[in-house]
mmCIF file of C-alpha atoms in Angstrom:
data_model
loop_
_atom_site.group_PDB
_atom_site.id
_atom_site.type_symbol
_atom_site.label_atom_id
_atom_site.label_comp_id
_atom_site.label_asym_id
_atom_site.label_seq_id
_atom_site.Cartn_x
_atom_site.Cartn_y
_atom_site.Cartn_z
ATOM 1 C CA MET T 1 -38.211 67.086 -2.072
ATOM 2 C CA GLY T 2 -38.437 63.707 -3.869
ATOM 3 C CA LYS T 3 -37.434 60.380 -2.384
ATOM 4 C CA LYS T 4 -33.785 59.477 -3.040
ATOM 5 C CA THR T 5 -33.467 56.624 -5.487
ATOM 6 C CA PHE T 6 -31.331 53.547 -4.796
ATOM 7 C CA GLY T 7 -28.361 53.305 -7.120
ATOM 8 C CA SER T 8 -28.327 54.117 -10.806
ATOM 9 C CA VAL T 9 -28.468 52.521 -14.246
ATOM 10 C CA VAL T 10 -26.255 53.964 -16.966
ATOM 11 C CA HIS T 11 -26.699 53.122 -20.625
ATOM 12 C CA ARG T 12 -23.356 52.549 -22.330
ATOM 13 C CA ALA T 13 -24.251 53.186 -25.953
ATOM 14 C CA ASP T 14 -20.749 52.366 -27.234
ATOM 15 C CA ARG T 15 -21.073 48.857 -25.871
ATOM 16 C CA GLY T 16 -24.831 48.391 -26.031
ATOM 17 C CA THR T 17 -25.009 47.498 -22.317
ATOM 18 C CA PHE T 18 -26.506 48.857 -19.066
ATOM 19 C CA ARG T 19 -24.397 49.192 -15.944
ATOM 20 C CA ALA T 20 -26.177 49.058 -12.592
ATOM 21 C CA LYS T 21 -24.361 50.694 -9.680
ATOM 22 C CA TYR T 22 -24.837 51.434 -5.983
ATOM 23 C CA THR T 23 -22.676 52.257 -2.964
ATOM 24 C CA TYR T 24 -23.034 50.759 0.507
ATOM 25 C CA LYS T 25 -20.690 50.636 3.511
ATOM 26 C CA GLY T 26 -17.934 52.187 1.429
ATOM 27 C CA GLU T 27 -18.183 49.487 -1.246
ATOM 28 C CA VAL T 28 -19.022 50.457 -4.857
ATOM 29 C CA ILE T 29 -21.026 47.602 -6.346
ATOM 30 C CA THR T 30 -21.547 47.354 -10.101
ATOM 31 C CA LYS T 31 -22.897 44.838 -12.554
ATOM 32 C CA THR T 32 -23.408 45.024 -16.324
ATOM 33 C CA PHE T 33 -26.489 43.760 -18.172
ATOM 34 C CA LYS T 34 -27.628 43.546 -21.769
ATOM 35 C CA ASP T 35 -30.937 45.281 -21.085
ATOM 36 C CA GLU T 36 -32.222 47.996 -18.719
ATOM 37 C CA LEU T 37 -35.017 45.867 -17.278
ATOM 38 C CA SER T 38 -32.575 43.272 -15.944
ATOM 39 C CA ALA T 39 -30.322 45.982 -14.549
ATOM 40 C CA ARG T 40 -33.154 47.602 -12.573
ATOM 41 C CA ALA T 41 -34.434 44.200 -11.359
ATOM 42 C CA TRP T 42 -30.972 43.463 -9.957
ATOM 43 C CA LEU T 43 -30.850 46.885 -8.258
ATOM 44 C CA ASN T 44 -34.196 46.179 -6.594
ATOM 45 C CA SER T 45 -32.964 42.838 -5.240
ATOM 46 C CA GLU T 46 -29.793 44.505 -3.930
ATOM 47 C CA ARG T 47 -31.866 47.241 -2.278
ATOM 48 C CA SER T 48 -33.823 44.560 -0.415
ATOM 49 C CA ARG T 49 -30.550 43.093 0.896
ATOM 50 C CA VAL T 50 -29.380 46.533 2.054
ATOM 51 C CA GLN T 51 -32.707 47.213 3.815
ATOM 52 C CA ALA T 52 -32.567 43.795 5.536
ATOM 53 C CA ASP T 53 -29.054 44.599 6.748
ATOM 54 C CA LYS T 54 -30.128 48.006 8.103
ATOM 55 C CA ALA T 55 -33.061 46.370 9.927
ATOM 56 C CA GLY T 56 -30.747 43.766 11.491
ATOM 57 C CA ILE T 57 -32.562 40.901 9.735
ATOM 58 C CA GLN T 58 -29.737 39.559 7.537
ATOM 59 C CA GLN T 59 -26.131 40.675 7.228
ATOM 60 C CA TRP T 60 -25.204 42.240 3.887
ATOM 61 C CA THR T 61 -22.200 41.001 1.930
ATOM 62 C CA THR T 62 -20.868 41.909 -1.479
ATOM 63 C CA PRO T 63 -21.944 39.855 -4.504
ATOM 64 C CA THR T 64 -18.374 38.503 -4.733
ATOM 65 C CA GLU T 65 -18.479 37.282 -1.141
ATOM 66 C CA ARG T 66 -21.912 35.767 -1.712
ATOM 67 C CA LYS T 67 -20.606 33.854 -4.739
ATOM 68 C CA ARG T 68 -17.709 32.467 -2.703
ATOM 69 C CA GLN T 69 -20.103 31.337 0.018
ATOM 70 C CA GLU T 70 -22.331 29.641 -2.554
ATOM 71 C CA GLN T 71 -19.348 27.841 -4.048
ATOM 72 C CA ALA T 72 -18.189 26.757 -0.593
ATOM 73 C CA THR T 73 -21.663 25.410 0.178
ATOM 74 C CA LYS T 74 -21.705 23.589 -3.127
ATOM 75 C CA ARG T 75 -18.276 22.067 -2.448
ATOM 76 C CA ARG T 76 -19.400 20.856 0.970
ATOM 77 C CA SER T 77 -22.318 19.067 -0.642
ATOM 78 C CA VAL T 78 -20.156 17.144 -3.172
ATOM 79 C CA LEU T 79 -20.021 13.486 -2.184
ATOM 80 C CA LEU T 80 -16.734 11.606 -2.370
ATOM 81 C CA CYS T 81 -18.306 8.971 -4.614
ATOM 82 C CA ASP T 82 -19.561 11.562 -7.097
ATOM 83 C CA TYR T 83 -16.244 13.381 -7.239
ATOM 84 C CA VAL T 84 -14.273 10.168 -7.766
ATOM 85 C CA GLU T 85 -16.596 8.799 -10.440
ATOM 86 C CA LYS T 86 -17.155 12.024 -12.372
ATOM 87 C CA GLU T 87 -13.977 14.059 -11.904
ATOM 88 C CA PHE T 88 -11.151 11.725 -10.875
ATOM 89 C CA ALA T 89 -11.615 8.243 -12.318
ATOM 90 C CA PRO T 90 -12.178 8.970 -16.040
ATOM 91 C CA THR T 91 -8.640 10.348 -16.520
ATOM 92 C CA TRP T 92 -6.897 8.341 -13.800
ATOM 93 C CA LEU T 93 -8.089 5.046 -15.250
ATOM 94 C CA GLU T 94 -6.856 5.822 -18.756
ATOM 95 C CA TYR T 95 -3.640 7.811 -18.539
ATOM 96 C CA ALA T 96 -0.325 7.772 -16.674
ATOM 97 C CA GLU T 97 1.179 10.912 -15.117
ATOM 98 C CA ASP T 98 3.188 11.564 -18.289
ATOM 99 C CA GLY T 99 0.037 11.467 -20.444
ATOM 100 C CA SER T 100 0.680 8.056 -21.983
ATOM 101 C CA LYS T 101 -2.096 5.480 -22.252
ATOM 102 C CA LEU T 102 -2.117 2.869 -19.511
ATOM 103 C CA ALA T 103 -1.693 -0.809 -20.287
ATOM 104 C CA ASN T 104 -4.744 -3.034 -19.904
ATOM 105 C CA GLY T 105 -3.257 -4.792 -16.876
ATOM 106 C CA THR T 106 -2.633 -1.493 -15.104
ATOM 107 C CA ARG T 107 -6.196 -0.352 -15.776
ATOM 108 C CA ARG T 108 -7.547 -3.619 -14.386
ATOM 109 C CA ASN T 109 -5.553 -3.159 -11.177
ATOM 110 C CA LYS T 110 -6.705 0.443 -10.809
ATOM 111 C CA ARG T 111 -10.327 -0.636 -11.129
ATOM 112 C CA LYS T 112 -9.732 -3.082 -8.277
ATOM 113 C CA TYR T 113 -8.405 -0.268 -6.078
ATOM 114 C CA LEU T 114 -11.443 1.870 -6.881
ATOM 115 C CA ALA T 115 -13.667 -1.074 -6.003
ATOM 116 C CA HIS T 116 -11.962 -1.330 -2.599
ATOM 117 C CA LEU T 117 -12.344 2.407 -2.088
ATOM 118 C CA SER T 118 -16.046 2.261 -2.972
ATOM 119 C CA GLU T 119 -16.562 -0.156 -0.059
ATOM 120 C CA ALA T 120 -15.255 2.388 2.486
ATOM 121 C CA PHE T 121 -17.876 3.489 5.013
ATOM 122 C CA PHE T 122 -17.297 7.140 4.040
ATOM 123 C CA TRP T 123 -17.743 6.543 0.294
ATOM 124 C CA LYS T 124 -20.984 8.562 0.243
ATOM 125 C CA TYR T 125 -19.875 11.215 2.737
ATOM 126 C CA PRO T 126 -19.419 14.816 1.557
ATOM 127 C CA ILE T 127 -15.790 15.041 0.426
ATOM 128 C CA THR T 128 -15.135 18.019 2.737
ATOM 129 C CA GLU T 129 -16.369 16.219 5.847
ATOM 130 C CA ILE T 130 -14.154 13.120 5.773
ATOM 131 C CA THR T 131 -11.567 13.317 8.537
ATOM 132 C CA THR T 132 -8.160 11.836 9.258
ATOM 133 C CA ALA T 133 -9.777 9.843 12.059
ATOM 134 C CA ASP T 134 -12.167 8.314 9.493
ATOM 135 C CA LEU T 135 -9.215 7.246 7.371
ATOM 136 C CA ASN T 136 -7.332 5.720 10.304
ATOM 137 C CA ARG T 137 -10.404 3.709 11.233
ATOM 138 C CA TRP T 138 -10.775 2.546 7.622
ATOM 139 C CA LEU T 139 -7.110 1.551 7.280
ATOM 140 C CA ALA T 140 -7.101 -0.350 10.560
ATOM 141 C CA ASP T 141 -9.327 -3.060 9.107
ATOM 142 C CA MET T 142 -7.157 -5.172 6.790
ATOM 143 C CA ASP T 143 -10.209 -7.221 5.759
ATOM 144 C CA ASN T 144 -11.406 -4.188 3.811
ATOM 145 C CA PHE T 145 -8.701 -4.784 1.231
ATOM 146 C CA GLY T 146 -7.783 -8.457 1.053
ATOM 147 C CA GLY T 147 -4.061 -7.988 1.560
ATOM 148 C CA ALA T 148 -1.254 -5.543 2.236
ATOM 149 C CA THR T 149 -0.636 -4.542 -1.376
ATOM 150 C CA PRO T 150 -4.284 -3.690 -2.241
ATOM 151 C CA ARG T 151 -4.457 -1.808 1.055
ATOM 152 C CA LYS T 152 -1.475 0.366 0.162
ATOM 153 C CA ARG T 153 -2.561 0.948 -3.447
ATOM 154 C CA THR T 154 -6.105 1.865 -2.403
ATOM 155 C CA PHE T 155 -4.691 4.312 0.132
ATOM 156 C CA GLN T 156 -2.516 5.855 -2.586
ATOM 157 C CA THR T 157 -5.585 6.136 -4.803
ATOM 158 C CA LEU T 158 -7.466 8.079 -2.131
ATOM 159 C CA LYS T 159 -4.431 10.298 -1.611
ATOM 160 C CA ALA T 160 -4.405 11.081 -5.328
ATOM 161 C CA VAL T 161 -8.132 11.883 -5.189
ATOM 162 C CA TYR T 162 -7.584 14.460 -2.461
ATOM 163 C CA ALA T 163 -4.499 15.907 -4.170
ATOM 164 C CA LYS T 164 -6.666 16.655 -7.196
ATOM 165 C CA ALA T 165 -9.482 18.000 -5.008
ATOM 166 C CA VAL T 166 -7.110 20.384 -3.214
ATOM 167 C CA ASN T 167 -5.640 21.625 -6.501
ATOM 168 C CA GLU T 168 -9.115 22.297 -7.846
ATOM 169 C CA GLY T 169 -10.313 24.072 -4.704
ATOM 170 C CA VAL T 170 -12.939 21.439 -3.914
ATOM 171 C CA VAL T 171 -11.437 21.022 -0.430
ATOM 172 C CA ASP T 172 -9.176 23.339 1.535
ATOM 173 C CA ARG T 173 -6.816 20.583 2.647
ATOM 174 C CA SER T 174 -6.476 16.829 2.463
ATOM 175 C CA PRO T 175 -7.289 14.578 5.435
ATOM 176 C CA VAL T 176 -4.718 12.085 4.067
ATOM 177 C CA THR T 177 -1.903 13.155 6.379
ATOM 178 C CA MET T 178 -0.483 9.766 7.382
ATOM 179 C CA LYS T 179 2.206 7.753 5.619
ATOM 180 C CA ALA T 180 1.194 5.029 3.208
ATOM 181 C CA PRO T 181 0.803 1.601 4.839
ATOM 182 C CA ALA T 182 4.037 -0.377 4.673
ATOM 183 C CA LEU T 183 4.338 -3.487 2.549
ATOM 184 C CA PRO T 184 5.936 -6.641 3.919
ATOM 185 C CA LYS T 185 9.065 -7.631 2.038
ATOM 186 C CA SER T 186 8.152 -10.020 -0.747
ATOM 187 C CA ARG T 187 9.538 -13.543 -0.648
ATOM 188 C CA GLN T 188 10.981 -13.092 -4.118
ATOM 189 C CA ALA T 189 12.852 -9.978 -2.986
ATOM 190 C CA GLU T 190 14.628 -12.075 -0.349
ATOM 191 C CA ILE T 191 16.025 -14.575 -2.890
ATOM 192 C CA PRO T 192 19.801 -14.105 -3.245
ATOM 193 C CA VAL T 193 20.893 -12.916 -6.664
ATOM 194 C CA ALA T 194 22.632 -15.354 -9.001
ATOM 195 C CA THR T 195 26.411 -15.586 -9.172
ATOM 196 C CA ALA T 196 28.379 -15.473 -12.413
ATOM 197 C CA ALA T 197 29.122 -19.202 -12.154
ATOM 198 C CA GLU T 198 25.445 -20.048 -11.572
ATOM 199 C CA LEU T 199 24.396 -17.940 -14.551
ATOM 200 C CA GLN T 200 26.917 -19.681 -16.779
ATOM 201 C CA THR T 201 25.625 -23.084 -15.685
ATOM 202 C CA ILE T 202 22.027 -22.060 -16.319
ATOM 203 C CA TYR T 203 23.032 -20.691 -19.730
ATOM 204 C CA GLU T 204 24.724 -23.951 -20.664
ATOM 205 C CA HIS T 205 21.695 -26.030 -19.626
ATOM 206 C CA MET T 206 19.178 -23.971 -21.621
ATOM 207 C CA THR T 207 18.340 -24.959 -25.202
ATOM 208 C CA PRO T 208 20.344 -23.215 -27.966
ATOM 209 C CA THR T 209 17.422 -21.004 -29.005
ATOM 210 C CA THR T 210 16.525 -19.896 -25.474
ATOM 211 C CA ARG T 211 19.848 -19.610 -23.616
ATOM 212 C CA ILE T 212 20.498 -16.017 -24.688
ATOM 213 C CA SER T 213 17.508 -15.081 -22.513
ATOM 214 C CA VAL T 214 19.702 -15.652 -19.442
ATOM 215 C CA TRP T 215 22.018 -12.788 -20.417
ATOM 216 C CA LEU T 216 19.205 -10.565 -21.675
ATOM 217 C CA GLY T 217 17.712 -10.836 -18.198
ATOM 218 C CA ALA T 218 20.903 -10.773 -16.145
ATOM 219 C CA THR T 219 22.886 -8.221 -18.151
ATOM 220 C CA LEU T 220 20.221 -5.827 -19.454
ATOM 221 C CA GLY T 221 17.636 -6.441 -16.736
ATOM 222 C CA LEU T 222 14.826 -7.323 -19.151
ATOM 223 C CA ARG T 223 11.594 -8.808 -17.879
ATOM 224 C CA ILE T 224 10.591 -12.202 -19.242
ATOM 225 C CA GLY T 225 7.658 -10.736 -21.194
ATOM 226 C CA GLU T 226 10.056 -8.304 -22.857
ATOM 227 C CA VAL T 227 12.568 -11.053 -23.645
ATOM 228 C CA VAL T 228 10.086 -13.229 -25.551
ATOM 229 C CA SER T 229 8.804 -10.161 -27.423
ATOM 230 C CA LEU T 230 12.160 -8.985 -28.814
ATOM 231 C CA GLN T 231 12.207 -9.007 -32.610
ATOM 232 C CA VAL T 232 15.124 -8.861 -35.024
ATOM 233 C CA GLN T 233 14.030 -5.364 -36.082
ATOM 234 C CA ASP T 234 14.542 -4.178 -32.484
ATOM 235 C CA TRP T 235 18.294 -4.845 -32.769
ATOM 236 C CA ASN T 236 20.572 -2.203 -34.289
ATOM 237 C CA PRO T 237 23.946 -3.783 -35.117
ATOM 238 C CA GLU T 238 25.454 -0.424 -36.085
ATOM 239 C CA THR T 239 24.876 1.313 -32.749
ATOM 240 C CA LYS T 240 24.890 -1.892 -30.676
ATOM 241 C CA THR T 241 21.532 -0.965 -29.142
ATOM 242 C CA ILE T 242 18.271 -2.812 -28.701
ATOM 243 C CA TYR T 243 14.852 -1.167 -28.592
ATOM 244 C CA ILE T 244 12.531 -2.417 -25.851
ATOM 245 C CA ARG T 245 9.171 -1.641 -27.384
ATOM 246 C CA HIS T 246 6.980 -4.647 -26.611
ATOM 247 C CA SER T 247 5.993 -7.063 -23.906
ATOM 248 C CA GLU T 248 3.827 -10.150 -23.973
ATOM 249 C CA ASP T 249 0.064 -9.705 -23.838
ATOM 250 C CA ARG T 250 -2.062 -11.506 -21.290
ATOM 251 C CA ASP T 251 -2.723 -14.676 -23.310
ATOM 252 C CA GLY T 252 0.939 -14.986 -24.336
ATOM 253 C CA HIS T 253 0.299 -14.970 -28.080
ATOM 254 C CA GLY T 254 0.530 -11.290 -28.946
ATOM 255 C CA LEU T 255 2.445 -8.097 -28.252
ATOM 256 C CA LYS T 256 1.558 -5.098 -26.143
ATOM 257 C CA ASP T 257 3.342 -2.030 -24.809
ATOM 258 C CA PRO T 258 5.864 -2.652 -22.009
ATOM 259 C CA LYS T 259 4.904 -2.409 -18.346
ATOM 260 C CA ASN T 260 5.159 1.387 -18.220
ATOM 261 C CA ALA T 261 6.484 4.404 -20.114
ATOM 262 C CA ALA T 262 9.911 4.103 -18.485
ATOM 263 C CA SER T 263 10.231 0.517 -19.732
ATOM 264 C CA LYS T 264 9.935 1.517 -23.382
ATOM 265 C CA THR T 265 13.449 2.602 -24.237
ATOM 266 C CA THR T 266 16.613 1.871 -26.184
ATOM 267 C CA LYS T 267 19.247 -0.085 -24.246
ATOM 268 C CA THR T 268 22.942 -0.058 -25.036
ATOM 269 C CA VAL T 269 24.352 -3.583 -25.416
ATOM 270 C CA PRO T 270 27.908 -4.550 -24.356
ATOM 271 C CA PRO T 271 30.137 -6.431 -26.842
ATOM 272 C CA ARG T 272 29.846 -10.085 -25.788
ATOM 273 C CA LEU T 273 26.072 -9.947 -25.526
ATOM 274 C CA ALA T 274 25.960 -8.018 -28.817
ATOM 275 C CA LYS T 275 27.769 -10.917 -30.481
ATOM 276 C CA LEU T 276 25.229 -13.411 -29.092
ATOM 277 C CA ILE T 277 22.351 -11.269 -30.336
ATOM 278 C CA GLU T 278 23.950 -11.064 -33.789
ATOM 279 C CA GLU T 279 24.156 -14.859 -33.882
ATOM 280 C CA ALA T 280 20.538 -15.225 -32.737
ATOM 281 C CA CYS T 281 19.352 -12.810 -35.469
ATOM 282 C CA GLU T 282 21.320 -14.395 -38.291
ATOM 283 C CA GLY T 283 19.138 -15.597 -41.178
ATOM 284 C CA LYS T 284 15.928 -14.255 -39.672
ATOM 285 C CA GLN T 285 13.375 -11.733 -40.974
ATOM 286 C CA PRO T 286 12.871 -8.356 -39.241
ATOM 287 C CA THR T 287 9.641 -9.457 -37.510
ATOM 288 C CA ASP T 288 11.046 -12.819 -36.383
ATOM 289 C CA PHE T 289 11.729 -13.221 -32.682
ATOM 290 C CA ILE T 290 15.221 -13.305 -31.212
ATOM 291 C CA VAL T 291 14.399 -15.878 -28.523
ATOM 292 C CA THR T 292 12.377 -18.769 -29.933
ATOM 293 C CA ALA T 293 11.263 -22.323 -29.419
ATOM 294 C CA ALA T 294 13.514 -25.079 -30.801
ATOM 295 C CA ASP T 295 11.679 -25.042 -34.164
ATOM 296 C CA GLY T 296 12.114 -21.284 -34.530
ATOM 297 C CA THR T 297 8.518 -20.384 -33.664
ATOM 298 C CA HIS T 298 7.443 -17.871 -31.056
ATOM 299 C CA ILE T 299 7.918 -18.996 -27.455
ATOM 300 C CA THR T 300 5.650 -17.814 -24.648
ATOM 301 C CA SER T 301 6.976 -16.574 -21.336
ATOM 302 C CA ASN T 302 5.434 -19.584 -19.580
ATOM 303 C CA ARG T 303 7.291 -21.990 -21.871
ATOM 304 C CA LEU T 304 10.552 -20.067 -21.479
ATOM 305 C CA ARG T 305 10.055 -20.133 -17.735
ATOM 306 C CA ASP T 306 9.802 -23.924 -17.919
ATOM 307 C CA HIS T 307 13.180 -24.061 -19.702
ATOM 308 C CA PHE T 308 14.677 -21.759 -17.088
ATOM 309 C CA ASP T 309 13.227 -23.750 -14.194
ATOM 310 C CA ASP T 310 14.881 -26.931 -15.464
ATOM 311 C CA ALA T 311 18.243 -25.208 -15.956
ATOM 312 C CA ARG T 312 18.273 -23.497 -12.564
ATOM 313 C CA LYS T 313 18.184 -26.889 -10.839
ATOM 314 C CA ALA T 314 21.376 -27.865 -12.649
ATOM 315 C CA ALA T 315 22.990 -24.785 -11.103
ATOM 316 C CA GLY T 316 21.813 -25.820 -7.643
ATOM 317 C CA ARG T 317 19.482 -22.813 -7.460
ATOM 318 C CA PRO T 318 15.903 -24.151 -7.472
ATOM 319 C CA ASP T 319 14.904 -20.976 -5.603
ATOM 320 C CA LEU T 320 15.707 -18.672 -8.540
ATOM 321 C CA HIS T 321 12.972 -17.005 -10.587
ATOM 322 C CA PHE T 322 13.570 -15.536 -14.019
ATOM 323 C CA HIS T 323 12.793 -12.160 -12.469
ATOM 324 C CA THR T 324 15.732 -12.696 -10.092
ATOM 325 C CA LEU T 325 17.952 -12.141 -13.142
ATOM 326 C CA ARG T 326 16.667 -8.573 -13.247
ATOM 327 C CA ALA T 327 17.608 -8.114 -9.596
ATOM 328 C CA THR T 328 20.990 -9.666 -10.396
ATOM 329 C CA SER T 329 21.544 -7.103 -13.141
ATOM 330 C CA ILE T 330 20.710 -4.140 -10.924
ATOM 331 C CA THR T 331 22.855 -5.474 -8.072
ATOM 332 C CA ALA T 332 25.805 -5.913 -10.423
ATOM 333 C CA ALA T 333 25.337 -2.342 -11.658
ATOM 334 C CA VAL T 334 25.551 -1.052 -8.090
ATOM 335 C CA GLN T 335 28.623 -3.164 -7.388
ATOM 336 C CA GLY T 336 30.161 -1.809 -10.589
ATOM 337 C CA GLY T 337 29.990 1.736 -9.244
ATOM 338 C CA ALA T 338 26.766 3.020 -10.803
ATOM 339 C CA THR T 339 25.076 5.814 -8.883
ATOM 340 C CA LEU T 340 21.520 5.408 -7.636
ATOM 341 C CA LYS T 341 20.224 7.592 -10.465
ATOM 342 C CA GLU T 342 22.118 5.572 -13.050
ATOM 343 C CA THR T 343 21.101 2.249 -11.545
ATOM 344 C CA MET T 344 17.416 3.120 -11.479
ATOM 345 C CA ALA T 345 17.627 4.406 -15.052
ATOM 346 C CA TYR T 346 19.398 1.207 -16.052
ATOM 347 C CA GLY T 347 16.639 -0.819 -14.376
ATOM 348 C CA ARG T 348 13.898 1.340 -15.958
ATOM 349 C CA HIS T 349 11.925 1.917 -12.781
ATOM 350 C CA SER T 350 8.831 4.059 -13.173
ATOM 351 C CA ASP T 351 7.567 4.888 -9.676
ATOM 352 C CA ALA T 352 6.999 8.651 -9.815
ATOM 353 C CA ALA T 353 7.969 9.458 -6.245
ATOM 354 C CA THR T 354 11.123 7.370 -6.441
ATOM 355 C CA SER T 355 12.235 8.679 -9.823
ATOM 356 C CA ILE T 356 11.599 12.313 -8.858
ATOM 357 C CA THR T 357 13.359 12.244 -5.503
ATOM 358 C CA ARG T 358 16.289 9.966 -6.199
ATOM 359 C CA TYR T 359 16.683 8.538 -9.634
ATOM 360 C CA GLN T 360 15.218 10.943 -12.231
ATOM 361 C CA ARG T 361 17.070 10.959 -15.555
ATOM 362 C CA ALA T 362 19.966 8.840 -16.746
ATOM 363 C CA SER T 363 23.329 10.534 -17.100
ATOM 364 C CA GLY T 364 23.717 9.734 -20.805
ATOM 365 C CA SER T 365 24.172 6.841 -23.213
ATOM 366 C CA ASP T 366 27.965 6.697 -22.759
ATOM 367 C CA ARG T 367 27.587 6.094 -19.021
ATOM 368 C CA MET T 368 24.825 3.557 -19.688
ATOM 369 C CA ARG T 369 27.201 1.688 -22.002
ATOM 370 C CA GLU T 370 29.911 1.704 -19.304
ATOM 371 C CA ILE T 371 27.413 0.279 -16.820
ATOM 372 C CA ALA T 372 26.295 -2.382 -19.315
ATOM 373 C CA GLU T 373 29.879 -3.447 -19.980
ATOM 374 C CA GLY T 374 30.585 -3.512 -16.241
ATOM 375 C CA VAL T 375 27.552 -5.722 -15.616
ATOM 376 C CA GLU T 376 28.553 -8.019 -18.460
ATOM 377 C CA ALA T 377 32.143 -8.293 -17.207
ATOM 378 C CA SER T 378 30.874 -9.120 -13.736
ATOM 379 C CA LEU T 379 28.448 -11.803 -14.870
ATOM 380 C CA MET T 380 29.675 -13.124 -18.232
ATOM 381 C CA GLY T 381 33.390 -12.637 -17.717
ATOM 382 C CA HIS T 382 35.625 -10.407 -19.831
ATOM 383 C CA GLU T 383 37.115 -11.289 -23.206
ATOM 384 C CA PRO T 384 40.428 -9.357 -23.265
ATOM 385 C CA THR T 385 41.413 -7.212 -26.236
ATOM 386 C CA GLU T 386 44.738 -7.552 -28.061
ATOM 387 C CA ALA T 387 46.078 -4.433 -26.329
ATOM 388 C CA GLU T 388 45.070 -5.772 -22.918
ATOM 389 C CA LEU T 389 46.774 -9.119 -23.647
ATOM 390 C CA LEU T 390 49.994 -7.416 -24.781
ATOM 391 C CA GLU T 391 49.987 -5.271 -21.665
ATOM 392 C CA ALA T 392 49.460 -8.330 -19.474
ATOM 393 C CA ILE T 393 52.329 -10.177 -21.250
ATOM 394 C CA ALA T 394 54.646 -7.198 -20.725
ATOM 395 C CA GLU T 395 53.733 -7.058 -17.038
ATOM 396 C CA THR T 396 54.295 -10.795 -16.710
ATOM 397 C CA LYS T 397 57.726 -10.603 -18.415
ATOM 398 C CA LYS T 398 58.711 -7.736 -16.121
ATOM 399 C CA ARG T 399 57.634 -9.709 -13.064
ATOM 400 C CA LEU T 400 59.453 -12.808 -14.373
ATOM 401 C CA ALA T 401 62.680 -10.802 -14.805
ATOM 402 C CA GLU T 402 62.384 -9.529 -11.250
ATOM 403 C CA LEU T 403 61.897 -13.075 -9.922
ATOM 404 C CA GLN T 404 64.855 -14.397 -11.928
ATOM 405 C CA ALA T 405 67.088 -11.607 -10.557
ATOM 406 C CA GLN T 406 65.909 -12.396 -7.040
ATOM 407 C CA LEU T 407 66.641 -16.106 -7.563
ATOM 408 C CA LYS T 408 70.137 -15.276 -8.850
ATOM 409 C CA ARG T 409 70.888 -13.217 -5.728
ATOM 410 C CA VAL T 410 69.676 -16.029 -3.468
ATOM 411 C CA ARG T 411 71.915 -18.583 -5.230
ATOM 412 C CA HIS T 412 74.894 -16.221 -5.104
ATOM 413 C CA THR T 413 74.418 -15.717 -1.371
ATOM 414 C CA HIS T 414 74.397 -19.471 -0.680
ATOM 415 C CA SER T 415 77.230 -20.373 -3.013
#
């Protein structure tokens, strides 16, 4: 009786392939090849594995299990530095979460955070072997980062690295389990917002071609780089909206995209500010700027800041920054009854975690217009309509009649 052969090779003429097959420990193992020689060579290698298992030399596993083990071994050998540089950084340095291209300034900052991360003692450790204890030790040394903000941003960068690694199966779980390091409250954040009277004084002490910037900052919450970049073509007098599409580039003489994707949007403009914008645009070409130097030429944010700094002293607020106007706008929106979602939409915040959990999408242009008008009324005062004046006169006459009747009764009683 002949020796029993190991497995079989079947020619599948309809497909032009050869299927190798064997059974061991209740598992049916198959693999398809383009030629018979390769199929039989594979069967021989599998037979050697089965014989080694039977002899107690090496445990047998299925080809699928072997592949998983090989992949796991390969993952364990991937260094953090290699994964960051080859898999993470190329996309992270170029694009925001929504797929938009990052501004040059944002890319520069991200490169700084990667530079801090590359100085970590575990930078060349296998990515699967870095522990939470390693991270705590790294974070404990503030000198690694040069300040609280770089420390937090570098931590967030590492967290993003591991989030990607987990999603891709490179690691089973992230060692980044602690909260992000807290930031001390900035000095600018502690500056009290401007009052309506202070804003009016600052407005009056600015030059005629720059004073509208006060209300663009305080009413619409625009950043100074956005203010000096507004062009006549950004204003739509029909819809009373203004398109925030540009900010000032680094050298102050050109235009770039705003700070982030959330900043690039169309803002509804309340009536009094709309009138000021109309006046500032009068006689200008579409590409001319709305806020200008005295001679009508482009003004840089540094020069506008100088004008503002002089005017703030006249209001008795030498502590104010132009950016405080933005805080003033958002505070007024809250005081006017805007919800957190509406306020953050009005302020065009872009932080992903914040916008997802609390502020997400605005509730519509009509509500945004109501908020804008509420902010304007709070800060610029309210110019009453004819109907409002007539109503006020009627109320006053009614009150006057009541007082006259009361006076008549008093005189009658004492007569």
